mmCIF file of C-alpha atoms in Angstrom:
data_model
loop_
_atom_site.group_PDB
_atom_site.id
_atom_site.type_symbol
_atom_site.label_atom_id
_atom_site.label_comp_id
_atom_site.label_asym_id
_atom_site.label_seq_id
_atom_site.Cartn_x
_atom_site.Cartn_y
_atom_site.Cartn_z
ATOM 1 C CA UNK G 7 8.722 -26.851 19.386
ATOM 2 C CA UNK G 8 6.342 -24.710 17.660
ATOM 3 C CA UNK G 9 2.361 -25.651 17.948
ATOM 4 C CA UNK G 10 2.269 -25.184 14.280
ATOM 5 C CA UNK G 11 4.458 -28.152 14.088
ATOM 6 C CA UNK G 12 2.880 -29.833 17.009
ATOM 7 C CA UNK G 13 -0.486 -29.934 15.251
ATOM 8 C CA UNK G 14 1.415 -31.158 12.228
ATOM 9 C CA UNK G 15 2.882 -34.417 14.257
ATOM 10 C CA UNK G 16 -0.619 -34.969 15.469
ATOM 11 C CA UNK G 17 -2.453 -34.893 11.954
ATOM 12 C CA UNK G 18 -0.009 -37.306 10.579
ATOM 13 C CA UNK G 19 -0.218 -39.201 14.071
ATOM 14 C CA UNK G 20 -4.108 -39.685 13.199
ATOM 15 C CA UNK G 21 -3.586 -40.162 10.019
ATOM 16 C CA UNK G 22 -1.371 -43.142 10.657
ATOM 17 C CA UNK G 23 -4.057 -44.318 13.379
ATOM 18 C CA UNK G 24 -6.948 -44.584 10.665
ATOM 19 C CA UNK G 25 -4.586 -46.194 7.891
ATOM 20 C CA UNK G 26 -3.151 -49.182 10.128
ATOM 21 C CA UNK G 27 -6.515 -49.561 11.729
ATOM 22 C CA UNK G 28 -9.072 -49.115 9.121
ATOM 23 C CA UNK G 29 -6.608 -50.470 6.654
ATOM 24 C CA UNK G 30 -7.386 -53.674 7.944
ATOM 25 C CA UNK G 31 -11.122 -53.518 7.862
ATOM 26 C CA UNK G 32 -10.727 -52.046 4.203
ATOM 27 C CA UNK G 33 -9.138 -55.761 3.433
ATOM 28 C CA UNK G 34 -11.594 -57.625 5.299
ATOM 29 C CA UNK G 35 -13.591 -56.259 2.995
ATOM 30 C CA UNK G 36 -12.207 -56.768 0.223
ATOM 31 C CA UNK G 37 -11.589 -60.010 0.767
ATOM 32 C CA UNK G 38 -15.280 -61.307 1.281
ATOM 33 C CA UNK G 39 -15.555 -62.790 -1.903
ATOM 34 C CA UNK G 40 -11.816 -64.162 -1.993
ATOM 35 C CA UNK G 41 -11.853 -65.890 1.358
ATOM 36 C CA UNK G 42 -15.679 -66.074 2.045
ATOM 37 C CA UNK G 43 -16.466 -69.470 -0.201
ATOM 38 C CA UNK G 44 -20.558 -69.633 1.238
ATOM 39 C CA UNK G 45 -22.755 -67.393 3.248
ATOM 40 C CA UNK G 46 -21.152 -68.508 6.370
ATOM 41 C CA UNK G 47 -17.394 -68.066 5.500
ATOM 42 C CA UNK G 48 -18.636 -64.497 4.626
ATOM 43 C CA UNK G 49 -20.551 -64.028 7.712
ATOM 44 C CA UNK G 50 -17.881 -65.140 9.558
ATOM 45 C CA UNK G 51 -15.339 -62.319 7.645
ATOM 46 C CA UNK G 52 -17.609 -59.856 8.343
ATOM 47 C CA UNK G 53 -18.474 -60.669 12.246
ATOM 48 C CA UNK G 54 -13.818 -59.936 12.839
ATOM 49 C CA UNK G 55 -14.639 -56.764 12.133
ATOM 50 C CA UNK G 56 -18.599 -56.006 13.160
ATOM 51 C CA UNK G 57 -17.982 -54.532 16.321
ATOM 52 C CA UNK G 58 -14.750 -52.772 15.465
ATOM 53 C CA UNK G 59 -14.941 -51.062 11.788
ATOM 54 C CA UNK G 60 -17.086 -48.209 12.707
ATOM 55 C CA UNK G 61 -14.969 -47.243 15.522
ATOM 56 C CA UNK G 62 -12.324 -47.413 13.138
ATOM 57 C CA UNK G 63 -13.779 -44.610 11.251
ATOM 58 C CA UNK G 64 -13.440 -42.382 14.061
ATOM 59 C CA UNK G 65 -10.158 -41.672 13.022
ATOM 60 C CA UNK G 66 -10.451 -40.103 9.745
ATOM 61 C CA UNK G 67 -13.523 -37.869 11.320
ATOM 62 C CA UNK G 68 -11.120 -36.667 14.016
ATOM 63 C CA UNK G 69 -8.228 -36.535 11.162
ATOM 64 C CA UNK G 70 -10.286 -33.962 9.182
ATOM 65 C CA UNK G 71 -11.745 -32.094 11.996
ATOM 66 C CA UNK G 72 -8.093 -31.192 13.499
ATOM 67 C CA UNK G 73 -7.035 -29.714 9.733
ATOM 68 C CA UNK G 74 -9.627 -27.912 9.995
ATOM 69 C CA UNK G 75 -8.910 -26.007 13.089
ATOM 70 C CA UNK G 76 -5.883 -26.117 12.872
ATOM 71 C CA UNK G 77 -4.785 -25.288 9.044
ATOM 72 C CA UNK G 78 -8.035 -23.858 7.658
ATOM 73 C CA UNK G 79 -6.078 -22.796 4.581
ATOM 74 C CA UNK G 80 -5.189 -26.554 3.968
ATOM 75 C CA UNK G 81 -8.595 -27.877 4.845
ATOM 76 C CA UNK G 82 -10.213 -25.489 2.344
ATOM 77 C CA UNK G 83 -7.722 -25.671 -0.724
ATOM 78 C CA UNK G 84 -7.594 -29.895 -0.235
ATOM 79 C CA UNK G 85 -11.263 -30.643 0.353
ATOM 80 C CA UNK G 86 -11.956 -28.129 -2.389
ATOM 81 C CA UNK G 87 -9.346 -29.341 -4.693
ATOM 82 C CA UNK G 88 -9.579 -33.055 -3.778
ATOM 83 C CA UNK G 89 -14.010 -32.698 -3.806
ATOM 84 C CA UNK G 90 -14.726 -35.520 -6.325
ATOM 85 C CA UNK G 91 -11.996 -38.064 -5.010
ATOM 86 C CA UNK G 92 -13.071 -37.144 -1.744
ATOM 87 C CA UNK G 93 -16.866 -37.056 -2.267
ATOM 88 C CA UNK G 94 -16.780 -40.981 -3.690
ATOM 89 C CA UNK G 95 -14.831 -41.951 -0.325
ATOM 90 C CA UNK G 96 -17.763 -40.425 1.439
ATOM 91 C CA UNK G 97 -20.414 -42.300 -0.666
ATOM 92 C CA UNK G 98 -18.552 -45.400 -0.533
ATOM 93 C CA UNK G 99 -18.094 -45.253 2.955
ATOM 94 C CA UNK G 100 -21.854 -44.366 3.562
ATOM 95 C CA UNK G 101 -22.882 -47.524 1.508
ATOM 96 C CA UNK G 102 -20.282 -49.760 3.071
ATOM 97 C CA UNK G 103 -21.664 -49.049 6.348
ATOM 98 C CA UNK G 104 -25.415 -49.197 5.418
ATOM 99 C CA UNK G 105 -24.115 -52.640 3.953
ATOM 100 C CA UNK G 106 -23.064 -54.317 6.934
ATOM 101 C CA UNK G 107 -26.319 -53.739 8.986
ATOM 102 C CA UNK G 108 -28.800 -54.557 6.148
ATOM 103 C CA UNK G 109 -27.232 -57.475 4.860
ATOM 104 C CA UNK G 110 -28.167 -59.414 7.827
ATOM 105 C CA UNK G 111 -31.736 -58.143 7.515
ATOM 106 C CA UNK G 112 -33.215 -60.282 4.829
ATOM 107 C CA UNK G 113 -32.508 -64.021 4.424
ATOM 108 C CA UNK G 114 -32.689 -63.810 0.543
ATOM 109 C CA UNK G 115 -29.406 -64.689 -1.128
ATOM 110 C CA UNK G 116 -29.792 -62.183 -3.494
ATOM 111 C CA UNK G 117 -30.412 -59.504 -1.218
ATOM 112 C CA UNK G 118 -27.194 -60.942 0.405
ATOM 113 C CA UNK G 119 -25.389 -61.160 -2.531
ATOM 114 C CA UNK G 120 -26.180 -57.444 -3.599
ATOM 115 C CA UNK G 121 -24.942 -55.823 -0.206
ATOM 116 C CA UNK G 122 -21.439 -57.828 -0.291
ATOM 117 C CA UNK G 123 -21.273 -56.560 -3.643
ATOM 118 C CA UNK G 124 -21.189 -52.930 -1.401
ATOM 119 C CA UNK G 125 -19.095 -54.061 0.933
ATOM 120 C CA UNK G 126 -16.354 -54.840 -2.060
ATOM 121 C CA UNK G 127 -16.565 -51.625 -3.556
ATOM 122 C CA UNK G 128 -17.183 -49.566 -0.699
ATOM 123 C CA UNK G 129 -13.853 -51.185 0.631
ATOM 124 C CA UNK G 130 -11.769 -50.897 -2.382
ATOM 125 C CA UNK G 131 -12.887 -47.400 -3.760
ATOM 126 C CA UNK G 132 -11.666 -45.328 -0.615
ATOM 127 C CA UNK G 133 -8.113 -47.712 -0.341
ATOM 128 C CA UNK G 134 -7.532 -46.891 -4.098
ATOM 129 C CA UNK G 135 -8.876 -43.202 -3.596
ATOM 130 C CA UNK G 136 -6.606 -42.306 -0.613
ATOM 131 C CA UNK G 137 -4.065 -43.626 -1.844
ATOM 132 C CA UNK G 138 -4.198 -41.326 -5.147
ATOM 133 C CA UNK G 139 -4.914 -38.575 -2.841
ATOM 134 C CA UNK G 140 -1.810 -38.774 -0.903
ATOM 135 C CA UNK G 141 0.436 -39.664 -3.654
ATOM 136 C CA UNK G 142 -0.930 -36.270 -4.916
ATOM 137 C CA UNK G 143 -0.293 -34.250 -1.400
ATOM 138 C CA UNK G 144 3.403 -35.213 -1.534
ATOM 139 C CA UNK G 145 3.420 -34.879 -4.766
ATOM 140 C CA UNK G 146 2.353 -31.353 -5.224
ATOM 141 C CA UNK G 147 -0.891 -29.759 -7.336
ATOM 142 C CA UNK G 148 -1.117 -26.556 -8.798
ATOM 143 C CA UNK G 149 -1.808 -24.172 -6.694
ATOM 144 C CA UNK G 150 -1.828 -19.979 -7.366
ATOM 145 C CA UNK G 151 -1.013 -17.138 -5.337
ATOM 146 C CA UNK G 152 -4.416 -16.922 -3.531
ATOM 147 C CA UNK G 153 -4.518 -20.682 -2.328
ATOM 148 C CA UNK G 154 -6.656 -22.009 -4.938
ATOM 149 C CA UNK G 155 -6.359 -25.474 -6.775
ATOM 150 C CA UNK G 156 -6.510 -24.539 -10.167
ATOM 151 C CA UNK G 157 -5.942 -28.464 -11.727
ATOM 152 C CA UNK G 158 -8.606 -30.673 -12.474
ATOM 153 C CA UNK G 159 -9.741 -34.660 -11.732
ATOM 154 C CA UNK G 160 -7.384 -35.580 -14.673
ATOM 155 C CA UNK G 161 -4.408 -33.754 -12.889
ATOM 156 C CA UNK G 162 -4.925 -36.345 -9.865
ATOM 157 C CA UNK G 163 -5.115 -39.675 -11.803
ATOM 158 C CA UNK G 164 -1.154 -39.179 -12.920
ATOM 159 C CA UNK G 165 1.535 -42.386 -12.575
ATOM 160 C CA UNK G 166 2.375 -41.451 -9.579
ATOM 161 C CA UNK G 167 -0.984 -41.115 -7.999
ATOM 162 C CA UNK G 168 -2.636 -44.017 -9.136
ATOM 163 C CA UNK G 169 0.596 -45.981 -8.237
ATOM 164 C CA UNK G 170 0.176 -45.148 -4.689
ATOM 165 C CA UNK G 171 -3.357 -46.138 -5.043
ATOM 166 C CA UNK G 172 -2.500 -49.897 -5.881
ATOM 167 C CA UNK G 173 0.017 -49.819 -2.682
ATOM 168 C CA UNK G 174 -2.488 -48.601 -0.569
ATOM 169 C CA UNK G 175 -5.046 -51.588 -2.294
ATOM 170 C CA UNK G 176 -1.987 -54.143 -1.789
ATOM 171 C CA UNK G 177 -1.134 -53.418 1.684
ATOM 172 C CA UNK G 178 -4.667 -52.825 2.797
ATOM 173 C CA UNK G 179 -5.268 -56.071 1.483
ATOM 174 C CA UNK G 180 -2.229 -57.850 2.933
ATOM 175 C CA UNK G 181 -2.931 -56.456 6.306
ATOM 176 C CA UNK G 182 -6.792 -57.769 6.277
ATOM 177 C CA UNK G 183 -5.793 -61.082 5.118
ATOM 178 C CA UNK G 184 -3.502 -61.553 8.366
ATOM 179 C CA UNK G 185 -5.503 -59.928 10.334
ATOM 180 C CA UNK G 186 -8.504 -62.209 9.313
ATOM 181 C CA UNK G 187 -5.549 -65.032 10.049
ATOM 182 C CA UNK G 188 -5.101 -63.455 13.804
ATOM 183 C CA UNK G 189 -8.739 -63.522 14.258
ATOM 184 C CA UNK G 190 -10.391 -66.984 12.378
ATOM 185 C CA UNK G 191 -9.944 -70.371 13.199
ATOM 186 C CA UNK G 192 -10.452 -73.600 10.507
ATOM 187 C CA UNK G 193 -10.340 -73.363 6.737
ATOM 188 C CA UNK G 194 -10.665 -69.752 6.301
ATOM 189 C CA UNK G 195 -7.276 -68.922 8.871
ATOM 190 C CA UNK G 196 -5.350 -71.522 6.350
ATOM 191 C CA UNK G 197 -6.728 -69.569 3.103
ATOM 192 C CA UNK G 198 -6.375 -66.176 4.675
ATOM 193 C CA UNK G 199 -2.702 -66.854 5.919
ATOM 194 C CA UNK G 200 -1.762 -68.726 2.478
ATOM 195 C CA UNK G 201 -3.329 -65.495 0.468
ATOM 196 C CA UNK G 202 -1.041 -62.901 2.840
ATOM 197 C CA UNK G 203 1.931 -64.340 1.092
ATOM 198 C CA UNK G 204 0.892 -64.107 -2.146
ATOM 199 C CA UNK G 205 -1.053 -60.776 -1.445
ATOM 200 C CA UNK G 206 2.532 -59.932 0.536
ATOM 201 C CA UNK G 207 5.135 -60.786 -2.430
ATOM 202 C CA UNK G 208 2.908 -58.435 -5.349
ATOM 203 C CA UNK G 209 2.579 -55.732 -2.434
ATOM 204 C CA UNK G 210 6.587 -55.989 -1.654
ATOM 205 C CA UNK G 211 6.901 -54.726 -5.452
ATOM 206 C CA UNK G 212 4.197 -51.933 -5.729
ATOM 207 C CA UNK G 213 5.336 -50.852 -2.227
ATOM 208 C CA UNK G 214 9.247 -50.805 -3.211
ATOM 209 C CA UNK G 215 8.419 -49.090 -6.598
ATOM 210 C CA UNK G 216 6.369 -46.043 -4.562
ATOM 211 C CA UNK G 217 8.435 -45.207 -2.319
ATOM 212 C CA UNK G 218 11.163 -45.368 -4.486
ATOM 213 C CA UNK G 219 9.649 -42.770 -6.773
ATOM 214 C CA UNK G 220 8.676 -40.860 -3.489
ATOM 215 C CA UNK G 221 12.428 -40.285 -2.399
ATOM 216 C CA UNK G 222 13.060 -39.465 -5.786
ATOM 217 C CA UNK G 223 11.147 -36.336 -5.742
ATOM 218 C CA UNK G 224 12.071 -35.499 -1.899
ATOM 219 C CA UNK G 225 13.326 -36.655 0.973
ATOM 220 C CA UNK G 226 15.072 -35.850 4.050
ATOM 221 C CA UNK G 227 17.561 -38.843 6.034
ATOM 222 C CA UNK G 228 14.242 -39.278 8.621
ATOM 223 C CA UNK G 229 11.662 -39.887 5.479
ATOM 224 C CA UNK G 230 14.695 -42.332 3.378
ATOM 225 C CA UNK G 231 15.477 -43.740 7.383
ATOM 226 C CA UNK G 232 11.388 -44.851 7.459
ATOM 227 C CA UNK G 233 10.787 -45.900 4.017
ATOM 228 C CA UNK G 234 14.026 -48.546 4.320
ATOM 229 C CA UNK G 235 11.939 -49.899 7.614
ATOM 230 C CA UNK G 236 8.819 -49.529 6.234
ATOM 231 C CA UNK G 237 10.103 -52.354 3.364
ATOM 232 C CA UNK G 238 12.114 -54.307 5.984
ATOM 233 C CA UNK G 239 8.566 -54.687 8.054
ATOM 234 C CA UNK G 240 6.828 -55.985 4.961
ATOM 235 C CA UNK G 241 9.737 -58.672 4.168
ATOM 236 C CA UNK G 242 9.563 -59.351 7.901
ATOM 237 C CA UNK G 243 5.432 -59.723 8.475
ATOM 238 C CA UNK G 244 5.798 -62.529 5.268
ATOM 239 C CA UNK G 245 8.378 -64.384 6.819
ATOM 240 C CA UNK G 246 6.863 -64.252 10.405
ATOM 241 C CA UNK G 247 3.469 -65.611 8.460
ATOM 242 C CA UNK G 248 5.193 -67.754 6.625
ATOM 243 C CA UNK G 249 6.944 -69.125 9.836
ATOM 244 C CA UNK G 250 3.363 -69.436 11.296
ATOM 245 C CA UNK G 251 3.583 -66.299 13.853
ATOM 246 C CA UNK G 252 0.541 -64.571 13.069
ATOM 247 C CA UNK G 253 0.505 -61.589 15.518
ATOM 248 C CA UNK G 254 4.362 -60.924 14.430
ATOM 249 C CA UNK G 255 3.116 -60.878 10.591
ATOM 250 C CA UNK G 256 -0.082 -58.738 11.718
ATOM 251 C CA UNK G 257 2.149 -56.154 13.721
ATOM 252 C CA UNK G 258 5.033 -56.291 10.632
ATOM 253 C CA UNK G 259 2.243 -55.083 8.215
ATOM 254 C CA UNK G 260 0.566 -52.466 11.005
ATOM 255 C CA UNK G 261 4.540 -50.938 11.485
ATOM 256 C CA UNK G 262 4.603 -50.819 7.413
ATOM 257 C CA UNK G 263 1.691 -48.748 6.705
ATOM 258 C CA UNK G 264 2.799 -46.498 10.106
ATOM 259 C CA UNK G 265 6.055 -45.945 8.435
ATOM 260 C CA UNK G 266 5.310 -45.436 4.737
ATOM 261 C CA UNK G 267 2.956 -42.891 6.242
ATOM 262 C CA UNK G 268 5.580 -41.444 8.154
ATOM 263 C CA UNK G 269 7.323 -41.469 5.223
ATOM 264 C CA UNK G 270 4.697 -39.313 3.599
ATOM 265 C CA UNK G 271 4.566 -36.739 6.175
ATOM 266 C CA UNK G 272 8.320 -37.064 7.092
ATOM 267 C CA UNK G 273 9.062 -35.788 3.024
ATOM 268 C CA UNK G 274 6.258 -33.301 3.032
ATOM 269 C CA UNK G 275 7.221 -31.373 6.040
ATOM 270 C CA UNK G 276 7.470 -28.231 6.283
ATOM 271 C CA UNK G 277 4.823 -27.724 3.125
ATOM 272 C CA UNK G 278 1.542 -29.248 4.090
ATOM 273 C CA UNK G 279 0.155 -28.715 0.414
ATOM 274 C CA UNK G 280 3.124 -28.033 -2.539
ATOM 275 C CA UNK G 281 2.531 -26.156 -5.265
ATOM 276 C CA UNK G 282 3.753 -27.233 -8.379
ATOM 277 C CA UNK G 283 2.361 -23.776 -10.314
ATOM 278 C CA UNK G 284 5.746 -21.967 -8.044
ATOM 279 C CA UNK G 285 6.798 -23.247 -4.624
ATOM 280 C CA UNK G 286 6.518 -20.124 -3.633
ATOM 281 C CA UNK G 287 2.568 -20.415 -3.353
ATOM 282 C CA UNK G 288 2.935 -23.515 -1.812
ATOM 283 C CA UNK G 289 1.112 -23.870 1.791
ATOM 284 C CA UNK G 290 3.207 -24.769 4.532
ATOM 285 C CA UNK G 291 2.827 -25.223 8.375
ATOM 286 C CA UNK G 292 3.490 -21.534 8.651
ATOM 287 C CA UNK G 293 1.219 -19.666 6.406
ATOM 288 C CA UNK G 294 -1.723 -22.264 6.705
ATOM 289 C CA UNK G 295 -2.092 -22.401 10.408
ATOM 290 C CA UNK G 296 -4.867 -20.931 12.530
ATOM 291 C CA UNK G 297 -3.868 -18.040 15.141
ATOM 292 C CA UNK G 298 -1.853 -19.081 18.052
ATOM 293 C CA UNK G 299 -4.133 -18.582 20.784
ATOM 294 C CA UNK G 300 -6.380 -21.188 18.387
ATOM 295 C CA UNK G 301 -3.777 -23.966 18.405
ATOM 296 C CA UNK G 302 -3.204 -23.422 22.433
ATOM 297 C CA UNK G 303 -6.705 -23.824 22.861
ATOM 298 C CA UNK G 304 -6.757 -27.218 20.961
ATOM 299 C CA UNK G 305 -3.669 -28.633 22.468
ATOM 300 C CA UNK G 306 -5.283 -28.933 25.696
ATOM 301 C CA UNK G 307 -8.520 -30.385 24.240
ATOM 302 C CA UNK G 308 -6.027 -32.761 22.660
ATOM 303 C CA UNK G 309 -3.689 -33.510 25.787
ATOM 304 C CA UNK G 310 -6.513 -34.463 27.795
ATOM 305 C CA UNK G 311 -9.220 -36.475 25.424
ATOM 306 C CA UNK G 312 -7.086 -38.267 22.993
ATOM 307 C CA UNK G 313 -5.699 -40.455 25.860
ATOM 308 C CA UNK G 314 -9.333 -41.194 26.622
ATOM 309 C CA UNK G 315 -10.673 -42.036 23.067
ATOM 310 C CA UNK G 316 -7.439 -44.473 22.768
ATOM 311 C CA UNK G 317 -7.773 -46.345 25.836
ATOM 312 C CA UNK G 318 -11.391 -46.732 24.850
ATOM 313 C CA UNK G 319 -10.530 -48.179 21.792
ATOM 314 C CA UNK G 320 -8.238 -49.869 23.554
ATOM 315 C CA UNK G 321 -10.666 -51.640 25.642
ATOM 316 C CA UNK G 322 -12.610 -52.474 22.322
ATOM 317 C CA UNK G 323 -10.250 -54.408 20.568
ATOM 318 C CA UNK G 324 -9.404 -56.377 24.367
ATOM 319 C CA UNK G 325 -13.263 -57.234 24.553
ATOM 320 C CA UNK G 326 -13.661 -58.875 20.950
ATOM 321 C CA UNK G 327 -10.503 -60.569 21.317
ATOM 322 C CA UNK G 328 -11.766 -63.880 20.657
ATOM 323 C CA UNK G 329 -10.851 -65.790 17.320
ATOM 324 C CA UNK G 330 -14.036 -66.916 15.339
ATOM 325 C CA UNK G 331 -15.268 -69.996 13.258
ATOM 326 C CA UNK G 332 -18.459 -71.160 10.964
ATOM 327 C CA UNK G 333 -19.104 -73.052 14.345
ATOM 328 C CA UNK G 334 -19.846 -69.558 15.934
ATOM 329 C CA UNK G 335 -22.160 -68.356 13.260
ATOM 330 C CA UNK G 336 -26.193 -69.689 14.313
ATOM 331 C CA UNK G 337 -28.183 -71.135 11.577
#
């Protein structure tokens, strides 16, 4: 196998890390005001994921760092291209972070009541961004002979796009609420379990309807193969929540989001950025790719730290295990 496509399998590999695992923490967030009924409830949502979300993050850093290296020519036309949608996932993300440390600094309820306010939008505005952002990678952008994106912000919020954005909203959501199910205890497990199914059944539709129009505009037998399981894990994480089996309905809704990303990647490969101007200035694995002596260089930075940062994270999630209540939160 080629380290061009190597490097490929790993971007979409980290990809899929940050979407099932900061997917989560994206509905958490989202959530607060849903699920969170009083200060407590809230401070309880947001303790599930207070040691984990930042770590979470990691991903996405890692993500961008290894296009980068490895397909400069697709790092530069998609963060150049992409700048505004991608500039507003940085803010948001800034302010959801600075969010969860100062809202804890002031006993005010206002004060409170302004940074959950951050939290919301800082969690909603990057699921609804990347998922317009993606939609619009598989989709294809105009693109011209010298590898520039010559569109605009009004080419990215098409159907299509902004389609994809809701699923990503839906599942993201879906996923929190049973993950917030895995890891509460009393009145707020009940609510967050009883909102997955309702979150699940409106997510079922938007998901169906994407990747529906997805194969429609390509596919190979692996990407129609993963979007068929990717649906048949959704319809199976509601029924194992509705049959009570909480880390079954977590895990159904982590395999979803693995495989509609799959999916993604699966339909877009061998182009890495299509051009809908002529496909033949699209960028592929081929022409985007660093030099080979590059991508040997990073395979063995990969082969021997990835294991480490996964087994760390590993450790992380083992650690904060524990489910929590109000009756954990002090006065």
């Amino acid at each position: 196998m080629e380290l061009t496509t190597v490097w490929f399998i790993l971007i979409a590999v980290l990809w899929t890390g940050y979407f099932v695992l900061e997917g989560f923490d994206f509905g958490v967030g989202m959530l607060l005001p849903v699920l969170g009924r009083n200060d407590t409830e809230r401070r309880v949502l947001i303790n599930t994921i207070g040691p984990i979300w930042d770590g979470n993050e990691v991903w996405v850093i890692v993500a961008g760092g290894a296009t980068f290296a490895a397909f400069p020519h697709w790092y530069a036309t998609l963060f150049s291209g992409f700048y505004l949608p991608l500039l507003a996932i940085l803010v948001a993300l800034i302010i959801r972070g600075v969010a969860f440390e100062y809202r804890h600094q002031r006993h005010d309820q206002a004060w409170k009541n302004r940074w959950d306010l951050a939290v919301i939008v800082g969690s909603t505005l990057p699921a609804l961004l990347w998922g317009v952002a993606f939609a619009n990678l598989y989709r294809g952008v105009p693109i011209d002979a010298d590898k520039e994106y010559t569109g605009n912000l009004l080419t990215l919020l098409n159907p299509y796009a902004l389609l994809g954005g809701l699923t990503f909203v839906g599942l993201f959501i879906t996923h929190g609420a049973l993950f917030l199910g895995l890891k509460t205890a009393g009145d707020v497990r009940t609510r967050a379990n009883t909102l997955a199914l309702r979150a699940g059944g409106a997510t079922a539709v938007l998901a169906v309807a994407f990747l529906t129009w997805t194969l429609a505009q390509r596919h190979t037998p692996a990407a129609i193969t993963t979007a068929v399981l990717a649906a048949a894990a959704l319809l199976g994480a509601l029924a194992a929540n509705r049959a009570g089996r909480e880390g079954w309905a977590f895990a159904g809704t982590a395999a979803t989001i693995a495989l509609a990303v799959a999916t993604l990647f699966l339909g877009l490969y061998p182009n890495v950025m299509p051009s809908t101007t002529d496909a033949a200035y699209s960028l592929t694995v081929h022409n985007a790719a660093s030099t080979p002596y590059t991508l040997k260089i990073m395979t063995w930075v990969a082969v021997i730290f990835t294991p480490v940062v996964g087994c760390y994270q590993a450790w992380t999630y083992w650690v904060f295990r524990k489910r929590i209540s109000v009756k954990d939160i002090p006065a």
